[in-house]
């Protein structure tokens, strides 16, 4: 998490907010890609508001992300 923030210079990668309430977002979902959980290249710094807009934020993982990527479904 800290490595992602440092790499991104504590700046939201979408809206460019510097500092404030930042979160380390997993680009490929944490639950579906366990081998990428600690991979810095699968992370990006987002402010809370931008993080909420991602396809993988909380419950949207199943309603949005998996509809776009049916091959990853837990059938």
PDB file of C-alpha atoms in Angstrom:
ATOM      1  CA  UNK A   1       0.000   0.000   0.000  1.00  0.00           C
ATOM      2  CA  UNK A   2       2.691   2.463   0.988  1.00  0.00           C
ATOM      3  CA  UNK A   3       4.737   1.516  -2.072  1.00  0.00           C
ATOM      4  CA  UNK A   4       1.767   2.301  -4.346  1.00  0.00           C
ATOM      5  CA  UNK A   5       1.224   5.688  -2.651  1.00  0.00           C
ATOM      6  CA  UNK A   6       4.919   6.542  -2.902  1.00  0.00           C
ATOM      7  CA  UNK A   7       5.139   5.480  -6.552  1.00  0.00           C
ATOM      8  CA  UNK A   8       2.084   7.621  -7.375  1.00  0.00           C
ATOM      9  CA  UNK A   9       3.398  10.518  -5.254  1.00  0.00           C
ATOM     10  CA  UNK A  10       0.321  10.448  -3.007  1.00  0.00           C
ATOM     11  CA  UNK A  11      -1.783  11.614  -5.964  1.00  0.00           C
ATOM     12  CA  UNK A  12      -5.117  10.215  -7.158  1.00  0.00           C
ATOM     13  CA  UNK A  13      -4.457   8.738 -10.576  1.00  0.00           C
ATOM     14  CA  UNK A  14      -7.874   9.787 -11.881  1.00  0.00           C
ATOM     15  CA  UNK A  15      -8.628  13.309 -10.588  1.00  0.00           C
ATOM     16  CA  UNK A  16      -5.057  14.248  -9.586  1.00  0.00           C
ATOM     17  CA  UNK A  17      -5.980  15.216  -6.001  1.00  0.00           C
ATOM     18  CA  UNK A  18      -2.806  15.328  -3.931  1.00  0.00           C
ATOM     19  CA  UNK A  19      -3.052  13.986  -0.393  1.00  0.00           C
ATOM     20  CA  UNK A  20      -6.275  13.814   1.562  1.00  0.00           C
ATOM     21  CA  UNK A  21      -8.184  10.553   1.899  1.00  0.00           C
ATOM     22  CA  UNK A  22      -6.402   8.219  -0.473  1.00  0.00           C
ATOM     23  CA  UNK A  23      -6.857   4.489  -0.995  1.00  0.00           C
ATOM     24  CA  UNK A  24      -4.738   1.868  -2.730  1.00  0.00           C
ATOM     25  CA  UNK A  25      -6.979   0.264  -5.339  1.00  0.00           C
ATOM     26  CA  UNK A  26      -6.395  -3.175  -6.822  1.00  0.00           C
ATOM     27  CA  UNK A  27      -6.817  -2.838 -10.592  1.00  0.00           C
ATOM     28  CA  UNK A  28      -7.597  -6.543 -10.946  1.00  0.00           C
ATOM     29  CA  UNK A  29      -9.843  -7.585  -8.039  1.00  0.00           C
ATOM     30  CA  UNK A  30      -8.222  -8.776  -4.817  1.00  0.00           C
ATOM     31  CA  UNK A  31     -10.615 -11.734  -4.506  1.00  0.00           C
ATOM     32  CA  UNK A  32     -10.245 -12.989  -8.074  1.00  0.00           C
ATOM     33  CA  UNK A  33      -6.490 -12.563  -8.518  1.00  0.00           C
ATOM     34  CA  UNK A  34      -4.809 -13.725  -5.295  1.00  0.00           C
ATOM     35  CA  UNK A  35      -1.425 -13.958  -7.034  1.00  0.00           C
ATOM     36  CA  UNK A  36      -1.570 -10.202  -7.753  1.00  0.00           C
ATOM     37  CA  UNK A  37      -2.572  -9.043  -4.266  1.00  0.00           C
ATOM     38  CA  UNK A  38       0.874  -7.720  -3.398  1.00  0.00           C
ATOM     39  CA  UNK A  39       1.963  -6.781  -6.920  1.00  0.00           C
ATOM     40  CA  UNK A  40       2.602  -3.033  -6.996  1.00  0.00           C
ATOM     41  CA  UNK A  41       1.766  -3.012 -10.716  1.00  0.00           C
ATOM     42  CA  UNK A  42      -1.779  -4.137  -9.877  1.00  0.00           C
ATOM     43  CA  UNK A  43      -2.254  -1.127  -7.615  1.00  0.00           C
ATOM     44  CA  UNK A  44      -3.072   2.523  -8.104  1.00  0.00           C
ATOM     45  CA  UNK A  45      -3.692   5.436  -5.780  1.00  0.00           C
ATOM     46  CA  UNK A  46      -7.230   6.806  -5.840  1.00  0.00           C
ATOM     47  CA  UNK A  47      -9.069   9.283  -3.644  1.00  0.00           C
ATOM     48  CA  UNK A  48     -12.121   7.864  -1.895  1.00  0.00           C
ATOM     49  CA  UNK A  49     -14.574   9.437  -4.350  1.00  0.00           C
ATOM     50  CA  UNK A  50     -12.752   8.112  -7.433  1.00  0.00           C
ATOM     51  CA  UNK A  51     -12.349   4.678  -5.829  1.00  0.00           C
ATOM     52  CA  UNK A  52     -16.132   4.472  -5.398  1.00  0.00           C
ATOM     53  CA  UNK A  53     -16.494   4.958  -9.178  1.00  0.00           C
ATOM     54  CA  UNK A  54     -14.406   1.898 -10.085  1.00  0.00           C
ATOM     55  CA  UNK A  55     -16.006  -1.301 -11.375  1.00  0.00           C
ATOM     56  CA  UNK A  56     -14.373  -3.253  -8.564  1.00  0.00           C
ATOM     57  CA  UNK A  57     -15.430  -1.142  -5.564  1.00  0.00           C
ATOM     58  CA  UNK A  58     -17.106  -3.373  -2.938  1.00  0.00           C
ATOM     59  CA  UNK A  59     -20.327  -4.954  -4.233  1.00  0.00           C
ATOM     60  CA  UNK A  60     -19.857  -3.615  -7.767  1.00  0.00           C
ATOM     61  CA  UNK A  61     -17.329  -6.395  -8.277  1.00  0.00           C
ATOM     62  CA  UNK A  62     -20.135  -8.848  -8.929  1.00  0.00           C
ATOM     63  CA  UNK A  63     -22.674  -6.584 -10.573  1.00  0.00           C
ATOM     64  CA  UNK A  64     -20.318  -4.761 -12.939  1.00  0.00           C
ATOM     65  CA  UNK A  65     -16.826  -6.243 -13.209  1.00  0.00           C
ATOM     66  CA  UNK A  66     -17.871  -9.871 -13.635  1.00  0.00           C
ATOM     67  CA  UNK A  67     -20.476  -8.936 -16.251  1.00  0.00           C
ATOM     68  CA  UNK A  68     -17.665  -7.382 -18.265  1.00  0.00           C
ATOM     69  CA  UNK A  69     -15.423 -10.405 -17.637  1.00  0.00           C
ATOM     70  CA  UNK A  70     -17.690 -13.507 -17.591  1.00  0.00           C
ATOM     71  CA  UNK A  71     -14.687 -15.804 -18.018  1.00  0.00           C
ATOM     72  CA  UNK A  72     -13.759 -15.026 -14.400  1.00  0.00           C
ATOM     73  CA  UNK A  73     -17.130 -16.001 -12.963  1.00  0.00           C
ATOM     74  CA  UNK A  74     -17.270 -18.534 -10.137  1.00  0.00           C
ATOM     75  CA  UNK A  75     -19.669 -20.803 -12.047  1.00  0.00           C
TER      76      UNK A  75
END
